[in-house]
Amino acid sequence: MKQIILIILLTISSNIAAASFDCSKVTTYVEKTVCSEEQLSDIDSSLSNYYNSLLSDLKKYPNDKGNSEIVSFQKSWLSYRNQCKTPSCIFDLYALQLSDLYNNHVSIDGKYTYFTQFNTGKWFQYVLKSYGIKRGIIFGQAVQLLQRTGWHLQKTEDGQVAKDGVFCGSGWQAVCHVTFKKAHKHFELIVFKPGNTWLVDTNNGGVYAQ
């Protein structure tokens, strides 16, 4: 990941600056961390410069759908970045965003389907990792870690109740999942039970609703 992003940074700009925002006015963990770590400040500045250059280029084509799609995509990304709890999570999300914008900002069909159909679970996997939730973690431990960050396990779904919060489909290929909510947001995690204990499979992502 870091090797890929270094190539992108060299391509985008030869002048690395400080963070793209005023560090004297920061209030959140993510902003404070970006300001305090040079590597994060550099990549924040690079993303901001590249994003603004894309917007500037798109202004030449006022009827191009890319204007609104890329703005919405960036706002959605920010909502995930702001949930990170570790510097590595912050860096990884910046790296992903730079790569996605750099490789997909030109729409072949004019519909910008990459940005409109993007699976945000790709981002949320890194956020979960920063909470201490990795593939194979015991489900009960994941519940406790998520509760500390304000996420609460839901035990009802479509009129059904599950004491452990696990809901499974039918058939031999049925997938089991759990749902967590915080305010108006929610996400789902895949869980599996190879023995007597439910485990979390973060590789199948979190299906996140904004």
mmCIF file of C-alpha atoms in Angstrom:
data_model
loop_
_atom_site.group_PDB
_atom_site.id
_atom_site.type_symbol
_atom_site.label_atom_id
_atom_site.label_comp_id
_atom_site.label_asym_id
_atom_site.label_seq_id
_atom_site.Cartn_x
_atom_site.Cartn_y
_atom_site.Cartn_z
ATOM 1 C CA MET A 1 0.000 0.000 0.000
ATOM 2 C CA LYS A 2 2.688 2.512 1.003
ATOM 3 C CA GLN A 3 4.775 1.737 -2.107
ATOM 4 C CA ILE A 4 1.762 2.392 -4.321
ATOM 5 C CA ILE A 5 0.937 5.693 -2.694
ATOM 6 C CA LEU A 6 4.515 6.948 -2.897
ATOM 7 C CA ILE A 7 4.396 6.483 -6.667
ATOM 8 C CA ILE A 8 1.122 8.396 -6.800
ATOM 9 C CA LEU A 9 2.522 11.226 -4.677
ATOM 10 C CA LEU A 10 5.509 11.631 -6.978
ATOM 11 C CA THR A 11 3.201 11.707 -9.969
ATOM 12 C CA ILE A 12 0.855 14.284 -8.531
ATOM 13 C CA SER A 13 3.224 16.804 -7.044
ATOM 14 C CA SER A 14 6.885 17.440 -6.494
ATOM 15 C CA ASN A 15 6.236 19.942 -3.695
ATOM 16 C CA ILE A 16 5.015 18.407 -0.442
ATOM 17 C CA ALA A 17 3.410 20.923 1.924
ATOM 18 C CA ALA A 18 1.913 20.941 5.384
ATOM 19 C CA ALA A 19 -1.648 19.842 6.174
ATOM 20 C CA SER A 20 -4.328 21.366 3.976
ATOM 21 C CA PHE A 21 -6.215 22.909 6.927
ATOM 22 C CA ASP A 22 -5.404 25.294 9.779
ATOM 23 C CA CYS A 23 -3.794 23.189 12.509
ATOM 24 C CA SER A 24 -4.321 25.920 15.094
ATOM 25 C CA LYS A 25 -8.063 25.326 14.959
ATOM 26 C CA VAL A 26 -8.302 21.534 15.002
ATOM 27 C CA THR A 27 -10.573 19.782 17.502
ATOM 28 C CA THR A 28 -10.903 16.139 16.421
ATOM 29 C CA TYR A 29 -8.556 13.197 16.943
ATOM 30 C CA VAL A 30 -8.035 12.729 13.210
ATOM 31 C CA GLU A 31 -7.217 16.378 12.560
ATOM 32 C CA LYS A 32 -4.839 16.555 15.521
ATOM 33 C CA THR A 33 -3.081 13.377 14.374
ATOM 34 C CA VAL A 34 -2.731 14.647 10.804
ATOM 35 C CA CYS A 35 -1.195 17.867 12.098
ATOM 36 C CA SER A 36 1.192 16.130 14.487
ATOM 37 C CA GLU A 37 2.620 13.544 12.068
ATOM 38 C CA GLU A 38 4.609 14.744 9.061
ATOM 39 C CA GLN A 39 3.732 11.764 6.875
ATOM 40 C CA LEU A 40 0.018 12.338 7.420
ATOM 41 C CA SER A 41 0.333 16.091 6.887
ATOM 42 C CA ASP A 42 2.109 15.450 3.596
ATOM 43 C CA ILE A 43 -0.430 12.986 2.272
ATOM 44 C CA ASP A 44 -3.319 15.197 3.417
ATOM 45 C CA SER A 45 -1.849 18.107 1.474
ATOM 46 C CA SER A 46 -1.274 15.933 -1.585
ATOM 47 C CA LEU A 47 -4.852 14.652 -1.569
ATOM 48 C CA SER A 48 -6.259 18.149 -1.111
ATOM 49 C CA ASN A 49 -4.147 19.551 -3.957
ATOM 50 C CA TYR A 50 -5.042 16.721 -6.297
ATOM 51 C CA TYR A 51 -8.745 16.801 -5.426
ATOM 52 C CA ASN A 52 -8.885 20.563 -6.033
ATOM 53 C CA SER A 53 -7.059 20.162 -9.339
ATOM 54 C CA LEU A 54 -9.705 17.644 -10.443
ATOM 55 C CA LEU A 55 -12.488 20.061 -9.547
ATOM 56 C CA SER A 56 -10.720 22.831 -11.424
ATOM 57 C CA ASP A 57 -10.402 20.671 -14.531
ATOM 58 C CA LEU A 58 -14.038 19.584 -14.357
ATOM 59 C CA LYS A 59 -15.221 23.205 -14.250
ATOM 60 C CA LYS A 60 -14.232 23.373 -17.906
ATOM 61 C CA TYR A 61 -17.101 20.945 -18.537
ATOM 62 C CA PRO A 62 -20.095 22.318 -16.574
ATOM 63 C CA ASN A 63 -22.464 19.623 -17.825
ATOM 64 C CA ASP A 64 -20.153 16.786 -16.817
ATOM 65 C CA LYS A 65 -21.595 14.548 -14.082
ATOM 66 C CA GLY A 66 -18.142 14.179 -12.616
ATOM 67 C CA ASN A 67 -18.516 17.501 -10.802
ATOM 68 C CA SER A 68 -21.204 16.338 -8.405
ATOM 69 C CA GLU A 69 -20.139 12.690 -8.254
ATOM 70 C CA ILE A 70 -16.563 13.395 -7.149
ATOM 71 C CA VAL A 71 -17.693 15.975 -4.574
ATOM 72 C CA SER A 72 -20.135 13.474 -3.058
ATOM 73 C CA PHE A 73 -17.487 10.767 -3.134
ATOM 74 C CA GLN A 74 -15.027 12.977 -1.254
ATOM 75 C CA LYS A 75 -17.607 13.908 1.398
ATOM 76 C CA SER A 76 -18.447 10.249 1.937
ATOM 77 C CA TRP A 77 -14.758 9.398 2.274
ATOM 78 C CA LEU A 78 -14.289 12.133 4.884
ATOM 79 C CA SER A 79 -17.071 10.642 7.011
ATOM 80 C CA TYR A 80 -15.093 7.398 7.188
ATOM 81 C CA ARG A 81 -11.690 8.980 7.674
ATOM 82 C CA ASN A 82 -13.071 10.847 10.661
ATOM 83 C CA GLN A 83 -13.931 7.550 12.371
ATOM 84 C CA CYS A 84 -10.315 6.295 12.407
ATOM 85 C CA LYS A 85 -8.758 5.635 15.801
ATOM 86 C CA THR A 86 -5.138 5.038 14.735
ATOM 87 C CA PRO A 87 -2.590 6.842 12.526
ATOM 88 C CA SER A 88 -2.271 3.776 10.279
ATOM 89 C CA CYS A 89 -6.014 3.813 9.593
ATOM 90 C CA ILE A 90 -5.811 7.484 8.644
ATOM 91 C CA PHE A 91 -2.870 6.876 6.301
ATOM 92 C CA ASP A 92 -4.498 3.867 4.653
ATOM 93 C CA LEU A 93 -7.711 5.779 3.941
ATOM 94 C CA TYR A 94 -5.768 8.687 2.444
ATOM 95 C CA ALA A 95 -3.821 6.215 0.315
ATOM 96 C CA LEU A 96 -7.010 4.545 -0.894
ATOM 97 C CA GLN A 97 -8.655 7.850 -1.739
ATOM 98 C CA LEU A 98 -5.675 9.144 -3.684
ATOM 99 C CA SER A 99 -5.496 5.900 -5.633
ATOM 100 C CA ASP A 100 -9.231 5.796 -6.352
ATOM 101 C CA LEU A 101 -9.392 9.421 -7.499
ATOM 102 C CA TYR A 102 -6.227 9.101 -9.564
ATOM 103 C CA ASN A 103 -7.268 5.894 -11.325
ATOM 104 C CA ASN A 104 -11.002 6.505 -11.769
ATOM 105 C CA HIS A 105 -11.583 10.231 -12.278
ATOM 106 C CA VAL A 106 -12.061 9.797 -16.040
ATOM 107 C CA SER A 107 -15.449 8.311 -16.893
ATOM 108 C CA ILE A 108 -15.595 6.262 -20.068
ATOM 109 C CA ASP A 109 -19.391 6.183 -20.237
ATOM 110 C CA GLY A 110 -20.077 9.594 -18.686
ATOM 111 C CA LYS A 111 -21.967 8.032 -15.766
ATOM 112 C CA TYR A 112 -19.170 7.850 -13.170
ATOM 113 C CA THR A 113 -20.480 4.512 -11.950
ATOM 114 C CA TYR A 114 -17.290 3.795 -9.992
ATOM 115 C CA PHE A 115 -18.051 6.602 -7.559
ATOM 116 C CA THR A 116 -21.805 6.115 -7.397
ATOM 117 C CA GLN A 117 -21.594 2.333 -6.873
ATOM 118 C CA PHE A 118 -18.528 2.311 -4.626
ATOM 119 C CA ASN A 119 -18.647 -0.250 -1.805
ATOM 120 C CA THR A 120 -17.912 1.794 1.318
ATOM 121 C CA GLY A 121 -17.199 -1.428 3.199
ATOM 122 C CA LYS A 122 -13.739 -1.131 1.634
ATOM 123 C CA TRP A 123 -13.120 1.942 3.779
ATOM 124 C CA PHE A 124 -14.875 0.640 6.863
ATOM 125 C CA GLN A 125 -12.622 -2.414 7.084
ATOM 126 C CA TYR A 126 -9.752 -0.071 7.989
ATOM 127 C CA VAL A 127 -11.908 1.777 10.514
ATOM 128 C CA LEU A 128 -12.853 -1.504 12.181
ATOM 129 C CA LYS A 129 -9.199 -2.516 12.300
ATOM 130 C CA SER A 130 -8.407 0.722 14.127
ATOM 131 C CA TYR A 131 -11.023 -0.298 16.727
ATOM 132 C CA GLY A 132 -9.148 -3.572 17.230
ATOM 133 C CA ILE A 133 -11.580 -5.635 15.179
ATOM 134 C CA LYS A 134 -9.848 -8.015 12.784
ATOM 135 C CA ARG A 135 -10.870 -11.127 10.911
ATOM 136 C CA GLY A 136 -11.351 -14.032 13.312
ATOM 137 C CA ILE A 137 -11.916 -11.957 16.439
ATOM 138 C CA ILE A 138 -14.472 -13.448 18.830
ATOM 139 C CA PHE A 139 -17.843 -11.850 18.199
ATOM 140 C CA GLY A 140 -18.405 -11.007 21.886
ATOM 141 C CA GLN A 141 -15.109 -9.126 21.993
ATOM 142 C CA ALA A 142 -16.066 -7.219 18.852
ATOM 143 C CA VAL A 143 -19.348 -6.182 20.476
ATOM 144 C CA GLN A 144 -17.497 -4.763 23.494
ATOM 145 C CA LEU A 145 -14.993 -2.867 21.339
ATOM 146 C CA LEU A 146 -17.739 -1.383 19.192
ATOM 147 C CA GLN A 147 -19.761 -0.336 22.229
ATOM 148 C CA ARG A 148 -16.801 1.748 23.371
ATOM 149 C CA THR A 149 -17.032 3.731 20.143
ATOM 150 C CA GLY A 150 -20.790 4.233 20.369
ATOM 151 C CA TRP A 151 -21.985 1.343 18.188
ATOM 152 C CA HIS A 152 -24.739 -0.873 19.600
ATOM 153 C CA LEU A 153 -25.706 -4.384 18.560
ATOM 154 C CA GLN A 154 -29.232 -4.746 17.188
ATOM 155 C CA LYS A 155 -31.201 -7.819 18.280
ATOM 156 C CA THR A 156 -34.294 -7.318 16.167
ATOM 157 C CA GLU A 157 -34.620 -7.497 12.385
ATOM 158 C CA ASP A 158 -37.734 -7.543 10.226
ATOM 159 C CA GLY A 159 -39.891 -8.382 13.225
ATOM 160 C CA GLN A 160 -37.639 -11.233 14.377
ATOM 161 C CA VAL A 161 -35.630 -11.324 17.611
ATOM 162 C CA ALA A 162 -32.251 -12.984 18.178
ATOM 163 C CA LYS A 163 -30.807 -13.003 21.694
ATOM 164 C CA ASP A 164 -27.257 -12.948 20.383
ATOM 165 C CA GLY A 165 -28.055 -10.542 17.532
ATOM 166 C CA VAL A 166 -27.065 -13.080 14.846
ATOM 167 C CA PHE A 167 -29.403 -13.485 11.885
ATOM 168 C CA CYS A 168 -28.860 -16.160 9.244
ATOM 169 C CA GLY A 169 -30.332 -16.851 5.835
ATOM 170 C CA SER A 170 -31.604 -20.259 4.773
ATOM 171 C CA GLY A 171 -29.951 -22.961 2.706
ATOM 172 C CA TRP A 172 -26.533 -24.618 2.830
ATOM 173 C CA GLN A 173 -24.798 -21.452 1.578
ATOM 174 C CA ALA A 174 -26.608 -19.183 4.017
ATOM 175 C CA VAL A 175 -24.647 -16.236 5.382
ATOM 176 C CA CYS A 176 -25.023 -15.025 8.957
ATOM 177 C CA HIS A 177 -24.688 -11.369 9.869
ATOM 178 C CA VAL A 178 -25.026 -8.893 12.730
ATOM 179 C CA THR A 179 -26.043 -5.242 12.632
ATOM 180 C CA PHE A 180 -24.712 -2.336 14.660
ATOM 181 C CA LYS A 181 -26.243 1.125 14.899
ATOM 182 C CA LYS A 182 -25.116 4.548 16.050
ATOM 183 C CA ALA A 183 -27.559 7.441 15.692
ATOM 184 C CA HIS A 184 -28.863 7.308 12.090
ATOM 185 C CA LYS A 185 -25.997 5.135 10.837
ATOM 186 C CA HIS A 186 -25.693 1.373 10.696
ATOM 187 C CA PHE A 187 -23.445 -1.333 9.323
ATOM 188 C CA GLU A 188 -23.480 -5.107 9.035
ATOM 189 C CA LEU A 189 -20.738 -7.641 9.673
ATOM 190 C CA ILE A 190 -20.526 -11.216 8.470
ATOM 191 C CA VAL A 191 -20.066 -13.765 11.276
ATOM 192 C CA PHE A 192 -19.269 -17.468 11.124
ATOM 193 C CA LYS A 193 -19.182 -20.328 13.623
ATOM 194 C CA PRO A 194 -16.518 -22.984 12.944
ATOM 195 C CA GLY A 195 -16.950 -24.432 16.452
ATOM 196 C CA ASN A 196 -18.906 -23.288 19.474
ATOM 197 C CA THR A 197 -18.047 -19.586 19.190
ATOM 198 C CA TRP A 198 -19.122 -16.941 16.700
ATOM 199 C CA LEU A 199 -16.236 -15.190 14.954
ATOM 200 C CA VAL A 200 -16.187 -12.028 12.842
ATOM 201 C CA ASP A 201 -15.177 -12.035 9.177
ATOM 202 C CA THR A 202 -14.127 -8.458 8.392
ATOM 203 C CA ASN A 203 -12.820 -9.477 4.967
ATOM 204 C CA ASN A 204 -16.440 -9.501 3.895
ATOM 205 C CA GLY A 205 -16.547 -5.910 5.048
ATOM 206 C CA GLY A 206 -18.999 -3.739 6.814
ATOM 207 C CA VAL A 207 -22.038 -2.661 4.803
ATOM 208 C CA TYR A 208 -22.296 0.917 5.907
ATOM 209 C CA ALA A 209 -25.299 3.239 5.611
ATOM 210 C CA GLN A 210 -24.799 6.973 5.705
#
